[in-house]
């Protein structure tokens, strides 16, 4: 007994006649009668009562009809699911991201992606760049968002637009509330709230201007730094993309005049490794979103 025989049997059961089923299946009546005969012979049961003009299911036939319906429905559903997975409409997308991108850029990417592919589940992993690279190398994730410190010979990449650091502060730290910008020298001696991954870059930059920064707090979550800035704990340096991430009517945001403090990040995936349709669809979403950010 195979799937084709079950389809033939179901057609006869639904039509009630060999002729009607044969017409539906686009096959000859003798061929369909032969298939039914072979099925009954294999099962050693009579599936239809042929005493009237219309073929009536026997008790054994009713049991097989119910099971055949379940099997054929399951196969059809499976075929649809496999095609949807192949088309990227279903499945699982595994992404790894550095923490700063996870709260600034990734939400927009995922929102746009989910609007197009609502039935794809997303597994999200966070960590620093070395951890994200390790997850990529071991195949745990398909796509990573990292700082641009990696071997380009191993990974394909899309560079995201540079994200300048800006200053977030409560009014008590705002020396000139009429100016939308601040000079780097104005940060000397002030308590600085900084994301851990930006510490070396910021310290090196301040030294070029002749001072060592007073880094009061290093954190792993930009939202926490913004809350601290709202409470007046210090002046937070955050990516411009995080502006307004934590609602506050008092926090002031200012760009740093002629600043070279830029965060460079890339979306990467392994070279010479199969890229699933779900991953390719996500990358296309990133391409579109990146154009909007430029």
PDB file of C-alpha atoms in Angstrom:
ATOM      1  CA  UNK A   1       0.000   0.000   0.000  1.00  0.00           C
ATOM      2  CA  UNK A   2       1.449   3.321  -1.076  1.00  0.00           C
ATOM      3  CA  UNK A   3       0.385   6.962  -1.204  1.00  0.00           C
ATOM      4  CA  UNK A   4      -0.846   6.699  -4.777  1.00  0.00           C
ATOM      5  CA  UNK A   5      -3.145   3.795  -3.882  1.00  0.00           C
ATOM      6  CA  UNK A   6      -4.519   5.773  -0.944  1.00  0.00           C
ATOM      7  CA  UNK A   7      -5.287   8.687  -3.272  1.00  0.00           C
ATOM      8  CA  UNK A   8      -7.098   6.329  -5.657  1.00  0.00           C
ATOM      9  CA  UNK A   9      -9.057   4.765  -2.801  1.00  0.00           C
ATOM     10  CA  UNK A  10     -10.037   8.167  -1.371  1.00  0.00           C
ATOM     11  CA  UNK A  11     -11.240   9.370  -4.762  1.00  0.00           C
ATOM     12  CA  UNK A  12     -13.504   6.319  -5.149  1.00  0.00           C
ATOM     13  CA  UNK A  13     -14.823   6.745  -1.604  1.00  0.00           C
ATOM     14  CA  UNK A  14     -15.630  10.402  -2.203  1.00  0.00           C
ATOM     15  CA  UNK A  15     -17.150   9.964  -5.674  1.00  0.00           C
ATOM     16  CA  UNK A  16     -18.996   6.728  -4.926  1.00  0.00           C
ATOM     17  CA  UNK A  17     -18.300   5.308  -8.391  1.00  0.00           C
ATOM     18  CA  UNK A  18     -15.272   4.073 -10.319  1.00  0.00           C
ATOM     19  CA  UNK A  19     -16.251   6.157 -13.325  1.00  0.00           C
ATOM     20  CA  UNK A  20     -16.524   9.378 -11.309  1.00  0.00           C
ATOM     21  CA  UNK A  21     -13.231   8.792  -9.538  1.00  0.00           C
ATOM     22  CA  UNK A  22     -11.470   7.872 -12.781  1.00  0.00           C
ATOM     23  CA  UNK A  23     -12.675  11.125 -14.348  1.00  0.00           C
ATOM     24  CA  UNK A  24     -11.432  13.120 -11.359  1.00  0.00           C
ATOM     25  CA  UNK A  25      -8.046  11.380 -11.483  1.00  0.00           C
ATOM     26  CA  UNK A  26      -7.710  11.633 -15.286  1.00  0.00           C
ATOM     27  CA  UNK A  27      -7.216   7.892 -15.679  1.00  0.00           C
ATOM     28  CA  UNK A  28      -9.131   5.034 -17.283  1.00  0.00           C
ATOM     29  CA  UNK A  29     -11.778   3.051 -15.394  1.00  0.00           C
ATOM     30  CA  UNK A  30     -10.062  -0.325 -15.967  1.00  0.00           C
ATOM     31  CA  UNK A  31      -6.780   1.011 -14.558  1.00  0.00           C
ATOM     32  CA  UNK A  32      -8.494   2.400 -11.463  1.00  0.00           C
ATOM     33  CA  UNK A  33     -10.474  -0.841 -10.954  1.00  0.00           C
ATOM     34  CA  UNK A  34      -7.206  -2.778 -11.186  1.00  0.00           C
ATOM     35  CA  UNK A  35      -5.576  -0.544  -8.526  1.00  0.00           C
ATOM     36  CA  UNK A  36      -8.516  -1.051  -6.169  1.00  0.00           C
ATOM     37  CA  UNK A  37      -8.376  -4.800  -6.736  1.00  0.00           C
ATOM     38  CA  UNK A  38      -4.646  -4.868  -5.926  1.00  0.00           C
ATOM     39  CA  UNK A  39      -5.213  -2.846  -2.733  1.00  0.00           C
ATOM     40  CA  UNK A  40      -7.989  -5.156  -1.510  1.00  0.00           C
ATOM     41  CA  UNK A  41      -5.870  -8.188  -2.369  1.00  0.00           C
ATOM     42  CA  UNK A  42      -2.868  -6.782  -0.450  1.00  0.00           C
ATOM     43  CA  UNK A  43      -4.975  -5.991   2.624  1.00  0.00           C
ATOM     44  CA  UNK A  44      -7.060  -9.156   2.200  1.00  0.00           C
ATOM     45  CA  UNK A  45     -10.268  -7.225   2.887  1.00  0.00           C
ATOM     46  CA  UNK A  46     -13.230  -5.954   0.914  1.00  0.00           C
ATOM     47  CA  UNK A  47     -13.284  -2.158   1.044  1.00  0.00           C
ATOM     48  CA  UNK A  48     -16.525  -1.461  -0.848  1.00  0.00           C
ATOM     49  CA  UNK A  49     -19.969  -3.045  -1.052  1.00  0.00           C
ATOM     50  CA  UNK A  50     -20.588  -3.321  -4.803  1.00  0.00           C
ATOM     51  CA  UNK A  51     -24.174  -4.653  -4.570  1.00  0.00           C
ATOM     52  CA  UNK A  52     -25.717  -1.314  -5.612  1.00  0.00           C
ATOM     53  CA  UNK A  53     -24.956   1.209  -8.328  1.00  0.00           C
ATOM     54  CA  UNK A  54     -23.101   3.375  -5.814  1.00  0.00           C
ATOM     55  CA  UNK A  55     -20.051   1.899  -4.078  1.00  0.00           C
ATOM     56  CA  UNK A  56     -20.556   1.916  -0.329  1.00  0.00           C
ATOM     57  CA  UNK A  57     -17.682   1.644   2.128  1.00  0.00           C
ATOM     58  CA  UNK A  58     -17.559  -1.500   4.246  1.00  0.00           C
ATOM     59  CA  UNK A  59     -16.590  -1.232   7.920  1.00  0.00           C
ATOM     60  CA  UNK A  60     -12.972  -1.952   6.985  1.00  0.00           C
ATOM     61  CA  UNK A  61     -13.278   0.603   4.195  1.00  0.00           C
ATOM     62  CA  UNK A  62     -14.508   3.283   6.606  1.00  0.00           C
ATOM     63  CA  UNK A  63     -11.491   2.702   8.872  1.00  0.00           C
ATOM     64  CA  UNK A  64      -9.077   2.913   5.937  1.00  0.00           C
ATOM     65  CA  UNK A  65     -10.855   6.020   4.619  1.00  0.00           C
ATOM     66  CA  UNK A  66     -10.389   7.833   7.931  1.00  0.00           C
ATOM     67  CA  UNK A  67      -6.728   6.834   8.126  1.00  0.00           C
ATOM     68  CA  UNK A  68      -6.112   7.672   4.468  1.00  0.00           C
ATOM     69  CA  UNK A  69      -7.562  11.158   4.997  1.00  0.00           C
ATOM     70  CA  UNK A  70      -5.208  11.733   7.937  1.00  0.00           C
ATOM     71  CA  UNK A  71      -2.167  10.436   6.046  1.00  0.00           C
ATOM     72  CA  UNK A  72      -2.844  12.458   2.900  1.00  0.00           C
ATOM     73  CA  UNK A  73      -3.593  15.620   4.882  1.00  0.00           C
ATOM     74  CA  UNK A  74      -0.353  15.131   6.830  1.00  0.00           C
ATOM     75  CA  UNK A  75       1.638  14.673   3.621  1.00  0.00           C
ATOM     76  CA  UNK A  76       0.072  17.756   2.050  1.00  0.00           C
ATOM     77  CA  UNK A  77       0.761  19.834   5.160  1.00  0.00           C
ATOM     78  CA  UNK A  78       4.337  18.569   5.265  1.00  0.00           C
ATOM     79  CA  UNK A  79       4.875  19.456   1.612  1.00  0.00           C
ATOM     80  CA  UNK A  80       3.543  22.976   2.209  1.00  0.00           C
ATOM     81  CA  UNK A  81       5.735  23.437   5.314  1.00  0.00           C
ATOM     82  CA  UNK A  82       8.848  22.200   3.498  1.00  0.00           C
ATOM     83  CA  UNK A  83       8.184  24.613   0.631  1.00  0.00           C
ATOM     84  CA  UNK A  84       7.569  27.489   3.049  1.00  0.00           C
ATOM     85  CA  UNK A  85      10.832  26.724   4.825  1.00  0.00           C
ATOM     86  CA  UNK A  86      12.603  26.601   1.463  1.00  0.00           C
ATOM     87  CA  UNK A  87      11.013  29.955   0.556  1.00  0.00           C
ATOM     88  CA  UNK A  88      11.978  31.404   3.947  1.00  0.00           C
ATOM     89  CA  UNK A  89       8.373  31.868   5.074  1.00  0.00           C
ATOM     90  CA  UNK A  90       8.825  29.486   8.012  1.00  0.00           C
ATOM     91  CA  UNK A  91      11.709  28.163  10.038  1.00  0.00           C
ATOM     92  CA  UNK A  92      14.157  29.577  12.561  1.00  0.00           C
ATOM     93  CA  UNK A  93      16.653  32.385  12.164  1.00  0.00           C
ATOM     94  CA  UNK A  94      19.591  32.416  14.606  1.00  0.00           C
ATOM     95  CA  UNK A  95      21.295  35.778  15.093  1.00  0.00           C
ATOM     96  CA  UNK A  96      24.113  36.890  17.348  1.00  0.00           C
ATOM     97  CA  UNK A  97      24.697  40.529  18.220  1.00  0.00           C
ATOM     98  CA  UNK A  98      26.921  42.705  20.319  1.00  0.00           C
ATOM     99  CA  UNK A  99      24.917  44.315  23.107  1.00  0.00           C
ATOM    100  CA  UNK A 100      25.048  47.884  21.798  1.00  0.00           C
ATOM    101  CA  UNK A 101      23.583  46.882  18.429  1.00  0.00           C
ATOM    102  CA  UNK A 102      21.040  44.693  20.174  1.00  0.00           C
ATOM    103  CA  UNK A 103      19.303  47.706  21.694  1.00  0.00           C
ATOM    104  CA  UNK A 104      19.799  50.221  18.876  1.00  0.00           C
ATOM    105  CA  UNK A 105      19.890  48.751  15.353  1.00  0.00           C
ATOM    106  CA  UNK A 106      18.592  45.201  15.700  1.00  0.00           C
ATOM    107  CA  UNK A 107      15.037  46.134  16.794  1.00  0.00           C
ATOM    108  CA  UNK A 108      14.442  47.963  13.498  1.00  0.00           C
ATOM    109  CA  UNK A 109      15.874  45.082  11.463  1.00  0.00           C
ATOM    110  CA  UNK A 110      13.720  42.535  13.274  1.00  0.00           C
ATOM    111  CA  UNK A 111      10.582  44.664  13.067  1.00  0.00           C
ATOM    112  CA  UNK A 112      10.933  45.022   9.305  1.00  0.00           C
ATOM    113  CA  UNK A 113      11.782  41.337   8.933  1.00  0.00           C
ATOM    114  CA  UNK A 114       8.861  40.182  11.080  1.00  0.00           C
ATOM    115  CA  UNK A 115       6.452  42.303   9.055  1.00  0.00           C
ATOM    116  CA  UNK A 116       7.440  40.327   5.953  1.00  0.00           C
ATOM    117  CA  UNK A 117       7.961  36.895   7.542  1.00  0.00           C
ATOM    118  CA  UNK A 118       5.742  36.666  10.636  1.00  0.00           C
ATOM    119  CA  UNK A 119       6.001  32.867  10.865  1.00  0.00           C
ATOM    120  CA  UNK A 120       9.792  32.732  11.199  1.00  0.00           C
ATOM    121  CA  UNK A 121      11.018  32.266  14.756  1.00  0.00           C
ATOM    122  CA  UNK A 122      14.135  34.160  15.841  1.00  0.00           C
ATOM    123  CA  UNK A 123      16.779  32.883  18.244  1.00  0.00           C
ATOM    124  CA  UNK A 124      18.863  35.754  19.593  1.00  0.00           C
ATOM    125  CA  UNK A 125      22.301  35.461  21.192  1.00  0.00           C
ATOM    126  CA  UNK A 126      24.177  38.396  22.739  1.00  0.00           C
ATOM    127  CA  UNK A 127      27.802  38.864  23.661  1.00  0.00           C
ATOM    128  CA  UNK A 128      31.008  40.632  22.671  1.00  0.00           C
ATOM    129  CA  UNK A 129      32.506  40.297  19.202  1.00  0.00           C
ATOM    130  CA  UNK A 130      34.751  37.279  20.027  1.00  0.00           C
ATOM    131  CA  UNK A 131      31.732  35.346  21.347  1.00  0.00           C
ATOM    132  CA  UNK A 132      29.629  36.195  18.293  1.00  0.00           C
ATOM    133  CA  UNK A 133      32.455  35.049  15.999  1.00  0.00           C
ATOM    134  CA  UNK A 134      32.723  31.795  17.953  1.00  0.00           C
ATOM    135  CA  UNK A 135      28.975  31.193  17.603  1.00  0.00           C
ATOM    136  CA  UNK A 136      29.272  31.772  13.855  1.00  0.00           C
ATOM    137  CA  UNK A 137      32.274  29.499  13.498  1.00  0.00           C
ATOM    138  CA  UNK A 138      30.540  26.649  15.308  1.00  0.00           C
ATOM    139  CA  UNK A 139      27.327  27.049  13.300  1.00  0.00           C
ATOM    140  CA  UNK A 140      25.131  27.954  16.264  1.00  0.00           C
ATOM    141  CA  UNK A 141      24.101  31.203  14.579  1.00  0.00           C
ATOM    142  CA  UNK A 142      23.753  32.101  10.902  1.00  0.00           C
ATOM    143  CA  UNK A 143      24.308  35.845  11.094  1.00  0.00           C
ATOM    144  CA  UNK A 144      26.261  38.071  13.463  1.00  0.00           C
ATOM    145  CA  UNK A 145      26.309  41.803  14.186  1.00  0.00           C
ATOM    146  CA  UNK A 146      29.770  42.717  15.447  1.00  0.00           C
ATOM    147  CA  UNK A 147      32.278  45.516  15.722  1.00  0.00           C
ATOM    148  CA  UNK A 148      34.566  45.572  12.681  1.00  0.00           C
ATOM    149  CA  UNK A 149      37.456  43.667  14.232  1.00  0.00           C
ATOM    150  CA  UNK A 150      37.528  40.296  12.484  1.00  0.00           C
ATOM    151  CA  UNK A 151      39.290  38.403   9.688  1.00  0.00           C
ATOM    152  CA  UNK A 152      37.558  39.483   6.445  1.00  0.00           C
ATOM    153  CA  UNK A 153      38.867  36.394   4.637  1.00  0.00           C
ATOM    154  CA  UNK A 154      36.556  34.208   6.745  1.00  0.00           C
ATOM    155  CA  UNK A 155      33.352  36.246   6.604  1.00  0.00           C
ATOM    156  CA  UNK A 156      31.101  38.015   4.150  1.00  0.00           C
ATOM    157  CA  UNK A 157      29.890  41.326   5.497  1.00  0.00           C
ATOM    158  CA  UNK A 158      27.659  44.337   5.159  1.00  0.00           C
ATOM    159  CA  UNK A 159      29.116  47.428   6.820  1.00  0.00           C
ATOM    160  CA  UNK A 160      26.543  49.430   8.723  1.00  0.00           C
ATOM    161  CA  UNK A 161      26.698  53.244   8.657  1.00  0.00           C
ATOM    162  CA  UNK A 162      29.151  54.646  11.261  1.00  0.00           C
ATOM    163  CA  UNK A 163      27.307  55.619  14.427  1.00  0.00           C
ATOM    164  CA  UNK A 164      28.747  58.705  16.190  1.00  0.00           C
ATOM    165  CA  UNK A 165      28.908  58.894  19.958  1.00  0.00           C
ATOM    166  CA  UNK A 166      26.869  61.729  21.421  1.00  0.00           C
ATOM    167  CA  UNK A 167      26.484  63.018  24.971  1.00  0.00           C
ATOM    168  CA  UNK A 168      23.337  62.517  27.043  1.00  0.00           C
ATOM    169  CA  UNK A 169      23.040  64.527  30.254  1.00  0.00           C
ATOM    170  CA  UNK A 170      20.600  66.005  32.727  1.00  0.00           C
ATOM    171  CA  UNK A 171      20.299  69.852  32.854  1.00  0.00           C
ATOM    172  CA  UNK A 172      22.656  70.154  35.810  1.00  0.00           C
ATOM    173  CA  UNK A 173      25.569  68.999  33.637  1.00  0.00           C
ATOM    174  CA  UNK A 174      24.557  71.094  30.631  1.00  0.00           C
ATOM    175  CA  UNK A 175      26.847  74.136  30.747  1.00  0.00           C
ATOM    176  CA  UNK A 176      25.356  75.848  27.698  1.00  0.00           C
ATOM    177  CA  UNK A 177      21.725  74.879  27.258  1.00  0.00           C
ATOM    178  CA  UNK A 178      21.443  77.028  24.133  1.00  0.00           C
ATOM    179  CA  UNK A 179      23.985  75.008  22.143  1.00  0.00           C
ATOM    180  CA  UNK A 180      23.152  71.708  20.382  1.00  0.00           C
ATOM    181  CA  UNK A 181      26.781  70.610  20.572  1.00  0.00           C
ATOM    182  CA  UNK A 182      29.599  70.237  23.060  1.00  0.00           C
ATOM    183  CA  UNK A 183      33.378  70.475  22.820  1.00  0.00           C
ATOM    184  CA  UNK A 184      35.419  67.413  23.801  1.00  0.00           C
ATOM    185  CA  UNK A 185      37.343  69.540  26.322  1.00  0.00           C
ATOM    186  CA  UNK A 186      34.096  70.171  28.221  1.00  0.00           C
ATOM    187  CA  UNK A 187      34.095  66.482  29.181  1.00  0.00           C
ATOM    188  CA  UNK A 188      37.417  66.789  31.047  1.00  0.00           C
ATOM    189  CA  UNK A 189      36.926  66.113  34.754  1.00  0.00           C
ATOM    190  CA  UNK A 190      33.226  65.326  34.340  1.00  0.00           C
ATOM    191  CA  UNK A 191      31.854  61.965  35.506  1.00  0.00           C
ATOM    192  CA  UNK A 192      31.464  59.886  32.343  1.00  0.00           C
ATOM    193  CA  UNK A 193      29.047  56.991  31.895  1.00  0.00           C
ATOM    194  CA  UNK A 194      30.299  54.721  29.125  1.00  0.00           C
ATOM    195  CA  UNK A 195      29.552  51.411  27.430  1.00  0.00           C
ATOM    196  CA  UNK A 196      32.349  48.967  28.208  1.00  0.00           C
ATOM    197  CA  UNK A 197      33.157  48.300  24.544  1.00  0.00           C
ATOM    198  CA  UNK A 198      33.788  52.028  23.928  1.00  0.00           C
ATOM    199  CA  UNK A 199      36.243  52.573  26.781  1.00  0.00           C
ATOM    200  CA  UNK A 200      39.534  52.162  24.887  1.00  0.00           C
ATOM    201  CA  UNK A 201      38.409  54.269  21.927  1.00  0.00           C
ATOM    202  CA  UNK A 202      37.172  57.096  24.160  1.00  0.00           C
ATOM    203  CA  UNK A 203      40.227  57.091  26.416  1.00  0.00           C
ATOM    204  CA  UNK A 204      42.613  57.196  23.440  1.00  0.00           C
ATOM    205  CA  UNK A 205      40.643  60.033  21.875  1.00  0.00           C
ATOM    206  CA  UNK A 206      40.676  62.125  25.063  1.00  0.00           C
ATOM    207  CA  UNK A 207      44.435  61.663  25.443  1.00  0.00           C
ATOM    208  CA  UNK A 208      44.890  63.243  22.010  1.00  0.00           C
ATOM    209  CA  UNK A 209      43.348  66.371  23.536  1.00  0.00           C
ATOM    210  CA  UNK A 210      45.590  66.273  26.577  1.00  0.00           C
ATOM    211  CA  UNK A 211      43.438  64.761  29.328  1.00  0.00           C
ATOM    212  CA  UNK A 212      42.398  61.447  30.801  1.00  0.00           C
ATOM    213  CA  UNK A 213      38.645  61.007  31.107  1.00  0.00           C
ATOM    214  CA  UNK A 214      36.965  60.535  34.459  1.00  0.00           C
ATOM    215  CA  UNK A 215      35.055  57.360  33.682  1.00  0.00           C
ATOM    216  CA  UNK A 216      32.665  56.967  36.585  1.00  0.00           C
ATOM    217  CA  UNK A 217      30.755  53.968  35.284  1.00  0.00           C
ATOM    218  CA  UNK A 218      31.283  51.276  32.663  1.00  0.00           C
ATOM    219  CA  UNK A 219      28.193  49.335  31.678  1.00  0.00           C
ATOM    220  CA  UNK A 220      26.967  46.705  29.244  1.00  0.00           C
ATOM    221  CA  UNK A 221      23.519  48.167  28.570  1.00  0.00           C
ATOM    222  CA  UNK A 222      23.049  51.606  27.028  1.00  0.00           C
ATOM    223  CA  UNK A 223      19.577  51.845  28.530  1.00  0.00           C
ATOM    224  CA  UNK A 224      21.056  51.661  32.023  1.00  0.00           C
ATOM    225  CA  UNK A 225      23.525  54.428  31.176  1.00  0.00           C
ATOM    226  CA  UNK A 226      20.654  56.608  29.961  1.00  0.00           C
ATOM    227  CA  UNK A 227      18.716  56.020  33.172  1.00  0.00           C
ATOM    228  CA  UNK A 228      21.792  57.033  35.167  1.00  0.00           C
ATOM    229  CA  UNK A 229      22.147  60.147  33.013  1.00  0.00           C
ATOM    230  CA  UNK A 230      18.492  60.968  33.622  1.00  0.00           C
ATOM    231  CA  UNK A 231      19.127  60.736  37.355  1.00  0.00           C
ATOM    232  CA  UNK A 232      22.073  63.129  37.069  1.00  0.00           C
ATOM    233  CA  UNK A 233      24.776  60.583  37.897  1.00  0.00           C
ATOM    234  CA  UNK A 234      26.992  61.816  35.089  1.00  0.00           C
ATOM    235  CA  UNK A 235      27.301  62.426  31.349  1.00  0.00           C
ATOM    236  CA  UNK A 236      26.590  59.356  29.241  1.00  0.00           C
ATOM    237  CA  UNK A 237      28.278  58.765  25.909  1.00  0.00           C
ATOM    238  CA  UNK A 238      25.909  56.760  23.739  1.00  0.00           C
ATOM    239  CA  UNK A 239      25.550  55.915  20.033  1.00  0.00           C
ATOM    240  CA  UNK A 240      23.390  58.415  18.190  1.00  0.00           C
ATOM    241  CA  UNK A 241      21.139  55.510  17.159  1.00  0.00           C
ATOM    242  CA  UNK A 242      20.208  55.124  20.857  1.00  0.00           C
ATOM    243  CA  UNK A 243      18.868  58.667  21.087  1.00  0.00           C
ATOM    244  CA  UNK A 244      15.553  58.585  22.927  1.00  0.00           C
ATOM    245  CA  UNK A 245      15.864  54.876  23.702  1.00  0.00           C
ATOM    246  CA  UNK A 246      14.800  55.635  27.279  1.00  0.00           C
ATOM    247  CA  UNK A 247      12.000  58.235  27.314  1.00  0.00           C
ATOM    248  CA  UNK A 248      12.925  61.322  29.319  1.00  0.00           C
ATOM    249  CA  UNK A 249      11.735  64.915  29.170  1.00  0.00           C
ATOM    250  CA  UNK A 250      14.838  66.220  30.927  1.00  0.00           C
ATOM    251  CA  UNK A 251      17.803  64.455  29.313  1.00  0.00           C
ATOM    252  CA  UNK A 252      19.645  66.649  26.813  1.00  0.00           C
ATOM    253  CA  UNK A 253      21.453  65.158  23.797  1.00  0.00           C
ATOM    254  CA  UNK A 254      24.417  66.908  22.217  1.00  0.00           C
ATOM    255  CA  UNK A 255      26.799  66.010  19.436  1.00  0.00           C
ATOM    256  CA  UNK A 256      30.524  66.388  20.039  1.00  0.00           C
ATOM    257  CA  UNK A 257      32.061  69.069  17.810  1.00  0.00           C
ATOM    258  CA  UNK A 258      34.289  67.628  15.042  1.00  0.00           C
ATOM    259  CA  UNK A 259      34.271  64.276  16.776  1.00  0.00           C
ATOM    260  CA  UNK A 260      35.921  61.195  15.341  1.00  0.00           C
ATOM    261  CA  UNK A 261      34.283  58.980  17.952  1.00  0.00           C
ATOM    262  CA  UNK A 262      32.469  56.603  15.612  1.00  0.00           C
ATOM    263  CA  UNK A 263      31.213  53.102  16.251  1.00  0.00           C
ATOM    264  CA  UNK A 264      31.773  50.814  13.285  1.00  0.00           C
ATOM    265  CA  UNK A 265      29.685  47.677  13.069  1.00  0.00           C
ATOM    266  CA  UNK A 266      29.062  45.036  10.436  1.00  0.00           C
ATOM    267  CA  UNK A 267      26.549  42.303   9.732  1.00  0.00           C
ATOM    268  CA  UNK A 268      28.551  39.194   8.900  1.00  0.00           C
ATOM    269  CA  UNK A 269      28.099  35.561   7.882  1.00  0.00           C
ATOM    270  CA  UNK A 270      30.507  32.744   7.052  1.00  0.00           C
ATOM    271  CA  UNK A 271      32.130  32.560   3.634  1.00  0.00           C
ATOM    272  CA  UNK A 272      31.701  29.331   1.666  1.00  0.00           C
ATOM    273  CA  UNK A 273      28.931  28.086   3.932  1.00  0.00           C
ATOM    274  CA  UNK A 274      25.312  27.456   2.971  1.00  0.00           C
ATOM    275  CA  UNK A 275      23.099  30.451   3.733  1.00  0.00           C
ATOM    276  CA  UNK A 276      19.473  29.504   4.381  1.00  0.00           C
ATOM    277  CA  UNK A 277      16.621  31.340   2.723  1.00  0.00           C
ATOM    278  CA  UNK A 278      15.549  32.753   6.097  1.00  0.00           C
ATOM    279  CA  UNK A 279      19.051  34.200   6.541  1.00  0.00           C
ATOM    280  CA  UNK A 280      19.139  35.595   2.997  1.00  0.00           C
ATOM    281  CA  UNK A 281      15.763  37.237   3.556  1.00  0.00           C
ATOM    282  CA  UNK A 282      17.074  38.828   6.753  1.00  0.00           C
ATOM    283  CA  UNK A 283      20.148  40.107   4.920  1.00  0.00           C
ATOM    284  CA  UNK A 284      17.906  41.663   2.268  1.00  0.00           C
ATOM    285  CA  UNK A 285      16.029  43.375   5.102  1.00  0.00           C
ATOM    286  CA  UNK A 286      19.335  44.702   6.423  1.00  0.00           C
ATOM    287  CA  UNK A 287      20.293  45.982   2.956  1.00  0.00           C
ATOM    288  CA  UNK A 288      17.030  47.920   2.694  1.00  0.00           C
ATOM    289  CA  UNK A 289      17.208  49.268   6.250  1.00  0.00           C
ATOM    290  CA  UNK A 290      20.850  50.299   5.797  1.00  0.00           C
ATOM    291  CA  UNK A 291      19.960  52.344   2.720  1.00  0.00           C
ATOM    292  CA  UNK A 292      17.383  54.175   4.845  1.00  0.00           C
ATOM    293  CA  UNK A 293      20.005  54.886   7.499  1.00  0.00           C
ATOM    294  CA  UNK A 294      22.489  56.413   5.067  1.00  0.00           C
TER     295      UNK A 294
END
